[in-house]
Short mmCIF file of C-alpha atoms and ligand atoms in Angstrom, two decimals:
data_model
loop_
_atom_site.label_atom_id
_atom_site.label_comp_id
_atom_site.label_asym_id
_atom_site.label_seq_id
_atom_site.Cartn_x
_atom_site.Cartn_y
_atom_site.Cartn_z
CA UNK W 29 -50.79 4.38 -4.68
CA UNK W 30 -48.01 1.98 -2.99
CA UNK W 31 -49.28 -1.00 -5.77
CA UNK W 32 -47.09 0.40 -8.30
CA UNK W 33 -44.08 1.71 -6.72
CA UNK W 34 -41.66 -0.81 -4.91
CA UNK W 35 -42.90 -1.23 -0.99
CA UNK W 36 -40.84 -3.41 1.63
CA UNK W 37 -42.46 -6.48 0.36
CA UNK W 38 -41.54 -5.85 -2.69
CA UNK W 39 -38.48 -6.21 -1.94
CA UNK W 40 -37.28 -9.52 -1.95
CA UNK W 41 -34.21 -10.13 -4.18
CA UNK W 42 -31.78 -8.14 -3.54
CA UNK W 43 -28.04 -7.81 -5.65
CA UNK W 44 -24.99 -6.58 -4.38
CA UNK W 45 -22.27 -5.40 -7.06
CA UNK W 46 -19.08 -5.78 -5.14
CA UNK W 47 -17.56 -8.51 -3.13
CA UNK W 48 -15.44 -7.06 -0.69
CA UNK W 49 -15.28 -6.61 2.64
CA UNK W 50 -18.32 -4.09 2.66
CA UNK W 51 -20.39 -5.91 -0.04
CA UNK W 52 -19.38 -9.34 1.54
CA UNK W 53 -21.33 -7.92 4.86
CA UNK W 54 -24.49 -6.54 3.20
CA UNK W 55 -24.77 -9.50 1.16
CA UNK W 56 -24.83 -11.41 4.29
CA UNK W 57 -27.25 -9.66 6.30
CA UNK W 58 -29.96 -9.44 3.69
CA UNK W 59 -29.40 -13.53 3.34
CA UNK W 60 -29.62 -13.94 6.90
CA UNK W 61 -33.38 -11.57 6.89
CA UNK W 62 -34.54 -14.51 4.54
CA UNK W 63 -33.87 -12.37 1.11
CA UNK W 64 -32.72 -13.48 -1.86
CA UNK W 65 -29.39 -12.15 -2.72
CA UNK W 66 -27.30 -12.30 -6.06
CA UNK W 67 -23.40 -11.01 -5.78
CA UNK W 68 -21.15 -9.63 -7.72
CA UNK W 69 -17.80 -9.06 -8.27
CA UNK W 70 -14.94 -9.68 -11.34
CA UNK W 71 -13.04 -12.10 -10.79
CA UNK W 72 -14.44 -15.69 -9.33
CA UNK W 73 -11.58 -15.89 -7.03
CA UNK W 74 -12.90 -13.12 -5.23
CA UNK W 75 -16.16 -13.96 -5.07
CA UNK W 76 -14.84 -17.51 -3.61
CA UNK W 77 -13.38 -15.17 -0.69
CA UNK W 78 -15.95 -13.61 -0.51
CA UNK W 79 -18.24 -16.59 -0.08
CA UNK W 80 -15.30 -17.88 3.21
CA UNK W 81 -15.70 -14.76 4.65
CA UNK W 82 -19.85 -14.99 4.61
CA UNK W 83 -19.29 -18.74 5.84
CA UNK W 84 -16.91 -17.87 9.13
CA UNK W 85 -19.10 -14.64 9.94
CA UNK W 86 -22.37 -16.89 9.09
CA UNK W 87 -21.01 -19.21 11.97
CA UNK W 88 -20.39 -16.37 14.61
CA UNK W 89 -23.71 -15.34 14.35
CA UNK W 90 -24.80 -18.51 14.44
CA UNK W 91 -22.75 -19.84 17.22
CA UNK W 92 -24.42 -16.83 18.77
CA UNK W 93 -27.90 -17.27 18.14
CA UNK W 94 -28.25 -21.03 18.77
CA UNK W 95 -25.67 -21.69 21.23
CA UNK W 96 -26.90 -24.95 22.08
CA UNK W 97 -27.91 -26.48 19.01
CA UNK W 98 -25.41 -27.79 16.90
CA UNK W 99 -28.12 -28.67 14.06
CA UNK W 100 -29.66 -25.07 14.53
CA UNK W 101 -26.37 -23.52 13.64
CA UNK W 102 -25.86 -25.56 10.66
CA UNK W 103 -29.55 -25.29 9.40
CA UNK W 104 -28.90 -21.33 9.72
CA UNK W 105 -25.65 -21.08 8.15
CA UNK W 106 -26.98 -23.37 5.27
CA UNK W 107 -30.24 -21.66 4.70
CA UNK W 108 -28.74 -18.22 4.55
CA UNK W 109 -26.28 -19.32 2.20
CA UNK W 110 -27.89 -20.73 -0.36
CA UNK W 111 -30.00 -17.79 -0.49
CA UNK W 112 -26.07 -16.09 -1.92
CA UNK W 113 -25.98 -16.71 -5.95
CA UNK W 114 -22.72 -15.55 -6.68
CA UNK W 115 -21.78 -14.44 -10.47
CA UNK W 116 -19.40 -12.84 -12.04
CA UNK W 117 -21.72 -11.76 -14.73
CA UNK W 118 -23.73 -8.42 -13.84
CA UNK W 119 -26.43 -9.52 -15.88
CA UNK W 120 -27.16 -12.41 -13.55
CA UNK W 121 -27.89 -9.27 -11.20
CA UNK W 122 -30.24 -7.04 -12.93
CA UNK W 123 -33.91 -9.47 -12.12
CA UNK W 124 -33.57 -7.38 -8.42
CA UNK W 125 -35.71 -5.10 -6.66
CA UNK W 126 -32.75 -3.38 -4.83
CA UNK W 127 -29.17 -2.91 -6.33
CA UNK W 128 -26.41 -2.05 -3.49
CA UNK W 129 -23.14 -1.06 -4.88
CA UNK W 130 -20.43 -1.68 -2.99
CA UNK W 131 -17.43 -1.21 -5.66
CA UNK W 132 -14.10 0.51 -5.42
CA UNK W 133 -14.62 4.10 -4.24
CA UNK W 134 -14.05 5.97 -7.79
CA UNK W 135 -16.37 8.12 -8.74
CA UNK W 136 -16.37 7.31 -12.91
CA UNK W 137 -16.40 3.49 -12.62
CA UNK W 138 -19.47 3.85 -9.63
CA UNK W 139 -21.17 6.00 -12.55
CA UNK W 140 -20.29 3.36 -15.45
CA UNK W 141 -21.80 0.74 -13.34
CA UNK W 142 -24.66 3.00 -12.57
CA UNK W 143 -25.55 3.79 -16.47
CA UNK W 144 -25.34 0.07 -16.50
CA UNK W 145 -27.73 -1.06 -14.20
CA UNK W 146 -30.10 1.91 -15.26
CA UNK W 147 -30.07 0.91 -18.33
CA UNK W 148 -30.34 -3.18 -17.33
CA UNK W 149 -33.02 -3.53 -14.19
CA UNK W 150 -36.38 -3.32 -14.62
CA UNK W 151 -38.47 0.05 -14.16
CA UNK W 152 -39.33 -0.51 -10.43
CA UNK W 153 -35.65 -1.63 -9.15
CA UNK W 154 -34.19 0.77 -6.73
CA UNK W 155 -30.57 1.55 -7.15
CA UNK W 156 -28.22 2.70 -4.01
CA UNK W 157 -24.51 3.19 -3.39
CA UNK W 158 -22.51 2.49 -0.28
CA UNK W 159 -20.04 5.21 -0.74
CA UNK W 160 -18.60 6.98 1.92
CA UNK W 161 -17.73 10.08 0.98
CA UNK W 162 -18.78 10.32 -2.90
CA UNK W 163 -21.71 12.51 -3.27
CA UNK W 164 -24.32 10.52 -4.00
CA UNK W 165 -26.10 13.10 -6.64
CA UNK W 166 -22.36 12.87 -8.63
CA UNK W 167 -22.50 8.67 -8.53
CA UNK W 168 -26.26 9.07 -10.34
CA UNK W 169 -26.01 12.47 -12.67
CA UNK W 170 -26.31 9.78 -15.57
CA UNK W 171 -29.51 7.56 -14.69
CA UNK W 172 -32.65 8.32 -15.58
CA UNK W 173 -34.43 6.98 -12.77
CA UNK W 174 -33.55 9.85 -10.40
CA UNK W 175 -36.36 8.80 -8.05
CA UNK W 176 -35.41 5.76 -7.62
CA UNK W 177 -31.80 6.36 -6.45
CA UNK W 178 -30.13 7.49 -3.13
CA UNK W 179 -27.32 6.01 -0.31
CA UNK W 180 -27.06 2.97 1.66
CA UNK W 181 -24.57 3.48 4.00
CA UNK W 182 -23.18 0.47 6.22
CA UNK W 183 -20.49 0.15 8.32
CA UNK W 184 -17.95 -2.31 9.58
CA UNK W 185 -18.15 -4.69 10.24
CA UNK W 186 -21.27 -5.25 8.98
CA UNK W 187 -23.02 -7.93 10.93
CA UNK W 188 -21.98 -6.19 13.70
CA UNK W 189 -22.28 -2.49 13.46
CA UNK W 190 -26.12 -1.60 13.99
CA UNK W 191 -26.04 1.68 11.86
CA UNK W 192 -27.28 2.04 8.12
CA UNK W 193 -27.26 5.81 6.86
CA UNK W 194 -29.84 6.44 4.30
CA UNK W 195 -28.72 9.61 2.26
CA UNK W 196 -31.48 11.24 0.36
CA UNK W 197 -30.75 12.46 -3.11
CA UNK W 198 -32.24 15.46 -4.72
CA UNK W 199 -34.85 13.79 -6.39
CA UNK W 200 -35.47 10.51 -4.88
CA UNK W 201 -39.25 9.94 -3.95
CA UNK W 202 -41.12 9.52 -0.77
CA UNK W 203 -41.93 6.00 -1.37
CA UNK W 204 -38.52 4.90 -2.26
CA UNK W 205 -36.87 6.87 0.29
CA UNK W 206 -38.84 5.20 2.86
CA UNK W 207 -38.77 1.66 1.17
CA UNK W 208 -34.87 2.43 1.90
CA UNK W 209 -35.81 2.89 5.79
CA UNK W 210 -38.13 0.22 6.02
CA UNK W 211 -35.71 -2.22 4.42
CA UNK W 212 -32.45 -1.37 6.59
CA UNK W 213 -34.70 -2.09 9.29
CA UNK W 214 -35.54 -5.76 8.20
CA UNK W 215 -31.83 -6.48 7.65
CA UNK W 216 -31.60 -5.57 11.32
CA UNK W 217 -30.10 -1.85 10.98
CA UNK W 218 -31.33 1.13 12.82
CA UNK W 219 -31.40 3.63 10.17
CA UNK W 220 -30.78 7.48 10.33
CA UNK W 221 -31.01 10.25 7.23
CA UNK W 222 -28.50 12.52 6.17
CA UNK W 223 -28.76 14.86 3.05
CA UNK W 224 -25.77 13.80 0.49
CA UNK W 225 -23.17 16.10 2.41
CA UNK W 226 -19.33 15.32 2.44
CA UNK W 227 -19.00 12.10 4.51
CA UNK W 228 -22.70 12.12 5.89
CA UNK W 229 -22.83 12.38 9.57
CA UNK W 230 -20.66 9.73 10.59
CA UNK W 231 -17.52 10.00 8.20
CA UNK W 232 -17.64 13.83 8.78
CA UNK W 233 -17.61 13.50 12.60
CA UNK W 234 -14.81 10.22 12.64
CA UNK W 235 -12.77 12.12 9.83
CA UNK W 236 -11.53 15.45 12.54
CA UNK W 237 -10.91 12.69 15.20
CA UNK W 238 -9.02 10.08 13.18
CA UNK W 239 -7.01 13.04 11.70
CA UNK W 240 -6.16 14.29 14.54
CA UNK W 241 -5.26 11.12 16.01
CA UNK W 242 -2.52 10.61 12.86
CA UNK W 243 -0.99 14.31 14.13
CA UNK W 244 -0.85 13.34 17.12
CA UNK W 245 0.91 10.50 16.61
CA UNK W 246 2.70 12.14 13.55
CA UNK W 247 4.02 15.24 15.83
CA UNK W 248 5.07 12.54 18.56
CA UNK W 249 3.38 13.99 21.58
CA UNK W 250 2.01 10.23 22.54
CA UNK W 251 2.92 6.59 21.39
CA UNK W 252 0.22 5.19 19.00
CA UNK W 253 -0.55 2.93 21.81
CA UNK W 254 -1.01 5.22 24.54
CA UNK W 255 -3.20 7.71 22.03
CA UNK W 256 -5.53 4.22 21.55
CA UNK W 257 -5.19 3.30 24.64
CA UNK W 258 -6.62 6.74 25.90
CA UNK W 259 -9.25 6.97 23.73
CA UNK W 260 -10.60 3.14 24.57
CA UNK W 261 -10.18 3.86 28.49
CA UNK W 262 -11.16 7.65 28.55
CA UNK W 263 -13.79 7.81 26.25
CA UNK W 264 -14.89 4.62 25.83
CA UNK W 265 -14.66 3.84 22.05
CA UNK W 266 -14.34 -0.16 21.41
CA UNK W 267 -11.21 0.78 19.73
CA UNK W 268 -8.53 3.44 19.58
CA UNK W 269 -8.50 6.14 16.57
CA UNK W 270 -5.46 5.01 15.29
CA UNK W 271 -6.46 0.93 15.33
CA UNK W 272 -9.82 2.11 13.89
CA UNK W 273 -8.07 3.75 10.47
CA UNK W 274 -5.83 0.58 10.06
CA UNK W 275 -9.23 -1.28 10.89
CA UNK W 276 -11.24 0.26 8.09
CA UNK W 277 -7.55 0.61 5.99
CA UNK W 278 -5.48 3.72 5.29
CA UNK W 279 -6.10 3.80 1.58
CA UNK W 280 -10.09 4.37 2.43
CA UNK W 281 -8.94 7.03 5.33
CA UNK W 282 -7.00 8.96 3.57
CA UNK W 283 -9.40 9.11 0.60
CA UNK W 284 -12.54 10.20 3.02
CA UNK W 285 -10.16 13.23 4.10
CA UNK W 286 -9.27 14.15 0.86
CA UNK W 287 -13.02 14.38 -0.59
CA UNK W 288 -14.01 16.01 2.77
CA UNK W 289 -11.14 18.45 2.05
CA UNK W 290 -12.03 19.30 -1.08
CA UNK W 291 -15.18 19.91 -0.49
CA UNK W 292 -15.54 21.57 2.93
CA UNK W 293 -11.84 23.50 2.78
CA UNK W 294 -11.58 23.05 6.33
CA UNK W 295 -8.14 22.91 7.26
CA UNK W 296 -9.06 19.76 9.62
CA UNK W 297 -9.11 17.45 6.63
CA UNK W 298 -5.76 18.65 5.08
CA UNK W 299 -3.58 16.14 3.84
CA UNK W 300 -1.20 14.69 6.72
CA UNK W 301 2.21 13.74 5.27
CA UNK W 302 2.54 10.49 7.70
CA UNK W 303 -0.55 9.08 6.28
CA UNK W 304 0.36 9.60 2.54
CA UNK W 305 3.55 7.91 3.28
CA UNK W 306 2.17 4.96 4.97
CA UNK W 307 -0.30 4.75 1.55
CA UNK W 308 2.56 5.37 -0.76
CA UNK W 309 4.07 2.19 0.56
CA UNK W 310 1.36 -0.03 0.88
CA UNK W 311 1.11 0.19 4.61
CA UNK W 312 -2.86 -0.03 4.40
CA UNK W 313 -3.72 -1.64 7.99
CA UNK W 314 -4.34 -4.64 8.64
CA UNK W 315 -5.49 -5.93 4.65
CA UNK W 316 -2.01 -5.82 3.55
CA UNK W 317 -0.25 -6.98 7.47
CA UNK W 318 0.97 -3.56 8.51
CA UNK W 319 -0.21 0.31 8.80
CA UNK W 320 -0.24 2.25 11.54
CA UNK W 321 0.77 -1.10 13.57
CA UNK W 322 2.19 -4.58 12.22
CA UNK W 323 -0.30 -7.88 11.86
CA UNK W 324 2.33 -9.85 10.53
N1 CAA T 9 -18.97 -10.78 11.52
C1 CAA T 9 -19.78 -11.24 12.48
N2 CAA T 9 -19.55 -11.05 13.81
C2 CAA T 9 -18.41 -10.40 14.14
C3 CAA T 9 -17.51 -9.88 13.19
C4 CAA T 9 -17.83 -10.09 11.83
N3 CAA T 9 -17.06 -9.64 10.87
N4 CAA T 9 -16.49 -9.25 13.84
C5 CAA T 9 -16.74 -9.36 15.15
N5 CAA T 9 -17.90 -10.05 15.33
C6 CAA T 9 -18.58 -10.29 16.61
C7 CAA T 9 -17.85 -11.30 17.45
O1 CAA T 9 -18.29 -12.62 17.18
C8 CAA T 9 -18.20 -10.87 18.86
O2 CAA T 9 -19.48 -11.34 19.23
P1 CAA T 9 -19.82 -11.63 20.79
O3 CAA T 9 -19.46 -10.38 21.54
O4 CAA T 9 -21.27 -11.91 20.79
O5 CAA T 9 -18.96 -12.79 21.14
C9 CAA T 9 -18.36 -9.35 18.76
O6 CAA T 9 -18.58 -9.07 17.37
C10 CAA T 9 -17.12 -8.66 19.25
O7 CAA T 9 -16.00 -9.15 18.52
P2 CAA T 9 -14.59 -9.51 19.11
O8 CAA T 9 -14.75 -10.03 20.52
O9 CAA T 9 -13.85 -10.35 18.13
O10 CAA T 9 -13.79 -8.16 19.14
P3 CAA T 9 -14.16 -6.78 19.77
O11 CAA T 9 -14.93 -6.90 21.03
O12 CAA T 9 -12.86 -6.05 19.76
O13 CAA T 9 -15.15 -6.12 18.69
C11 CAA T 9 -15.52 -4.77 16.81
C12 CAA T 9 -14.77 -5.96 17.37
C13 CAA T 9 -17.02 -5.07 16.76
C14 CAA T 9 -14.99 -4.52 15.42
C15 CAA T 9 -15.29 -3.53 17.78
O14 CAA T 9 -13.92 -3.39 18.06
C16 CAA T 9 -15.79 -2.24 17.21
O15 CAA T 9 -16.99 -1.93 17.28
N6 CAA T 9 -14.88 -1.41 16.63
C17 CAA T 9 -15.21 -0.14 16.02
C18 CAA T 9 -15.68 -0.38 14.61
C19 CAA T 9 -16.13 0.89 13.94
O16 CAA T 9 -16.07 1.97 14.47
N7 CAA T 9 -16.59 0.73 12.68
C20 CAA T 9 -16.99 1.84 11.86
C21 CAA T 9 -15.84 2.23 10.98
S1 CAA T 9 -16.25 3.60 9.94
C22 CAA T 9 -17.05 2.90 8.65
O17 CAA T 9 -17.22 1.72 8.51
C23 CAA T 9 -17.57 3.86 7.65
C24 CAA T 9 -16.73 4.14 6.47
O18 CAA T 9 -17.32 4.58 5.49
C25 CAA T 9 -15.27 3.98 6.46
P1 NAD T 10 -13.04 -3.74 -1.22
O1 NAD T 10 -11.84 -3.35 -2.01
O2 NAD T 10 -12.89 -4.68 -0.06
O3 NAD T 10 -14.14 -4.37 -2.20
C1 NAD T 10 -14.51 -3.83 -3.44
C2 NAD T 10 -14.85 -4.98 -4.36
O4 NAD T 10 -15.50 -4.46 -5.52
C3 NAD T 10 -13.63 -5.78 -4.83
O5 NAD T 10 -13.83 -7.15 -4.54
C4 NAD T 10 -13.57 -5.49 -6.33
O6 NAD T 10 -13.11 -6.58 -7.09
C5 NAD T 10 -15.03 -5.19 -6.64
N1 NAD T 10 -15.24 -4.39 -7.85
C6 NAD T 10 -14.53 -3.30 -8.24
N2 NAD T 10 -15.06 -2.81 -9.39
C7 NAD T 10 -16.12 -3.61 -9.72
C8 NAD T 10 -17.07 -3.62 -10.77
N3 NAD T 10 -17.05 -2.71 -11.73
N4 NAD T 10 -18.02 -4.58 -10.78
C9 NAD T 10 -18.07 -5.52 -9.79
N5 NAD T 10 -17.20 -5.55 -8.76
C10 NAD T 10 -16.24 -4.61 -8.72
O7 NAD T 10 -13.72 -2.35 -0.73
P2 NAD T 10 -14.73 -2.12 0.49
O8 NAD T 10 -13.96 -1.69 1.69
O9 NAD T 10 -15.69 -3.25 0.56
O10 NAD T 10 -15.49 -0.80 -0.03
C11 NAD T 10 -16.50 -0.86 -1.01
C12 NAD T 10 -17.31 0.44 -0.95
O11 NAD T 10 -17.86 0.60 0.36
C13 NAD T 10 -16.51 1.71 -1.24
O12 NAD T 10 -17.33 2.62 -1.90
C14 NAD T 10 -16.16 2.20 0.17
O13 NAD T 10 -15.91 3.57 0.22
C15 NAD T 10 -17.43 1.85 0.90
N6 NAD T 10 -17.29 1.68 2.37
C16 NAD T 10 -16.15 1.15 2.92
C17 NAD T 10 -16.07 1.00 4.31
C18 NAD T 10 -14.84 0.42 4.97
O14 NAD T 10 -14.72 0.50 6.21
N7 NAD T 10 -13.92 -0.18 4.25
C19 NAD T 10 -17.16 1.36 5.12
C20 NAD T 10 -18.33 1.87 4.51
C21 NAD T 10 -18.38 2.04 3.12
#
């Protein structure tokens, strides 16, 4: 009996905890597929960034779609934005059929906020994370509503990237698994499943490459440029290994590699001193101007 357990069209308000650069993106596509979206982060200074970044990315899709039309861009732009409620107040959040959590990547604050919203949302809201590498069974041990919990996995840049990983927990249901599917697809996504394994499939097939890539570079046997430069014109990846970590930041790389270390033990995912050092001094890519390369 779909009536009482949340189907696609139930879902139509949707809140994002987390205002970053992941939770800016999600937030964005499920305005854009005519949802209502609350967001949330701590501070309203980040939440105004966040709502700049949503504007400029609102326009390239915009300039994209409508080409032609000045009016049409602005009447899309508008329309999905105003469909953004930011707060700064999680209980402005809770009224939502679908929670995505897109928070710092620590395992006890993603639980607090979990207990939280368990506690908080009504019965029938469905609660996911965006982690990527935190097993998703570990984020929810606390919650009660087991069923109603599992991954959302996006990638960045959101608009862009057409993937959205949907990791099954142990015990979510049938119905909410596949109002999970149903709903990546009407934010545009093509959607694959992965069990909650270490890094899913796409973090634990990027993780041996971009490590290797450091090494390389690390050991000296290429110049960061030419190890980019063959992996753009050789194998045809839209960017290099080593402009993809400072891309999705250091900080984030190295802490994929260190989960998938710890909990595969393959030697692959060891910690690689150049890395730590570039992390130790702040060198996270191109958020703080330099990493691997210099933005600055
Ligand atoms: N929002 C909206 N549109 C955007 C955008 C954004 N943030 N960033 C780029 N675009 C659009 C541009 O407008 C442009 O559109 P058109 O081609 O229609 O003009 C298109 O995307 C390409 O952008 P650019 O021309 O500026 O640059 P590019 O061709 O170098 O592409 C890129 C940029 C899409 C990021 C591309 O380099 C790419 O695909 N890189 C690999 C990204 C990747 O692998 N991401 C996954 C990382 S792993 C991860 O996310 C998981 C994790 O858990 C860490
Ligand atoms: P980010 O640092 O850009 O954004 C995180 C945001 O969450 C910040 O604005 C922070 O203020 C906010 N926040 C922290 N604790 C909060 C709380 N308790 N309540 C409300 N807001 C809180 O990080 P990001 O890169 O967007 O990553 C967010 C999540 O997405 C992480 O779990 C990360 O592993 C995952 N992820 C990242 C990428 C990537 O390429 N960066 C890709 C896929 C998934």
């Amino acid at each position: 009996n779909f009536s009482n357990t949340t189907s696609l069209n139930a879902i139509k308000t949707v809140t994002v905890v987390g205002g970053g650069l992941m939770g800016s993106g999600i937030a964005q596509v499920a305005a854009q597929a005519g949802l209502n979206v609350n967001l949330i982060d701590l501070k309203p200074e980040l939440l105004e960034n966040a709502q700049k970044s949503i504007q400029n990315n609102l326009q390239r899709v915009a300039r994209k779609l409508h080409k032609d039309s000045p009016a049409q861009i602005e009447a899309f732009v508008k329309d999905a934005s105003q469909r953004i409620k930011v707060s700064t107040n999680l209980e402005d959040g809770v009224q939502a059929d679908l929670v995505v959590e897109a928070i710092v990547e620590k395992l006890d604050v993603k639980q607090e906020l979990f207990n939280k919203l368990d506690q908080l949302c009504p019965e029938h809201t469905i609660l996911a994370s965006n982690t990527s590498s935190i097993s998703i069974n570990e984020i929810g041990a606390g919650i009660k509503r087991k069923s109603k919990f599992g991954g959302l996995h996006f990638f960045n840049p959101v608009p862009v990237m057409r993937l959205l990983e949907v990791i099954k927990s142990e015990q979510i249901s049938e119905e909410t698994y596949q109002a999970m599917m149903e709903w990546g697809k009407s934010v545009g996504k093509t959607c694959i499943t992965c069990k909650d394994t270490p890094g899913f499939v796409v973090n634990r097939l990027l993780g041996p490459y971009s490590a290797e890539a450091m090494r390389m570079y690390e050991r000296g046997d290429a110049t960061k440029e030419d190890i980019d430069i063959g992996m753009k014109l050789g194998a045809g990846y839209p960017m290099g290994p080593l402009e993809l970590s400072d891309y999705t930041g250091l900080d984030t790389n190295k802490f994929v590699l260190n989960v998938l270390y710890e909990k595969t033990g393959n030697p692959v995912f060891k910690p690689i001193p150049l890395l730590d050092k570039l992390v130790a001094e702040g060198k996270l890519g191109i958020k703080t101007g330099e990493g691997i390369y210099k933005y600055k």
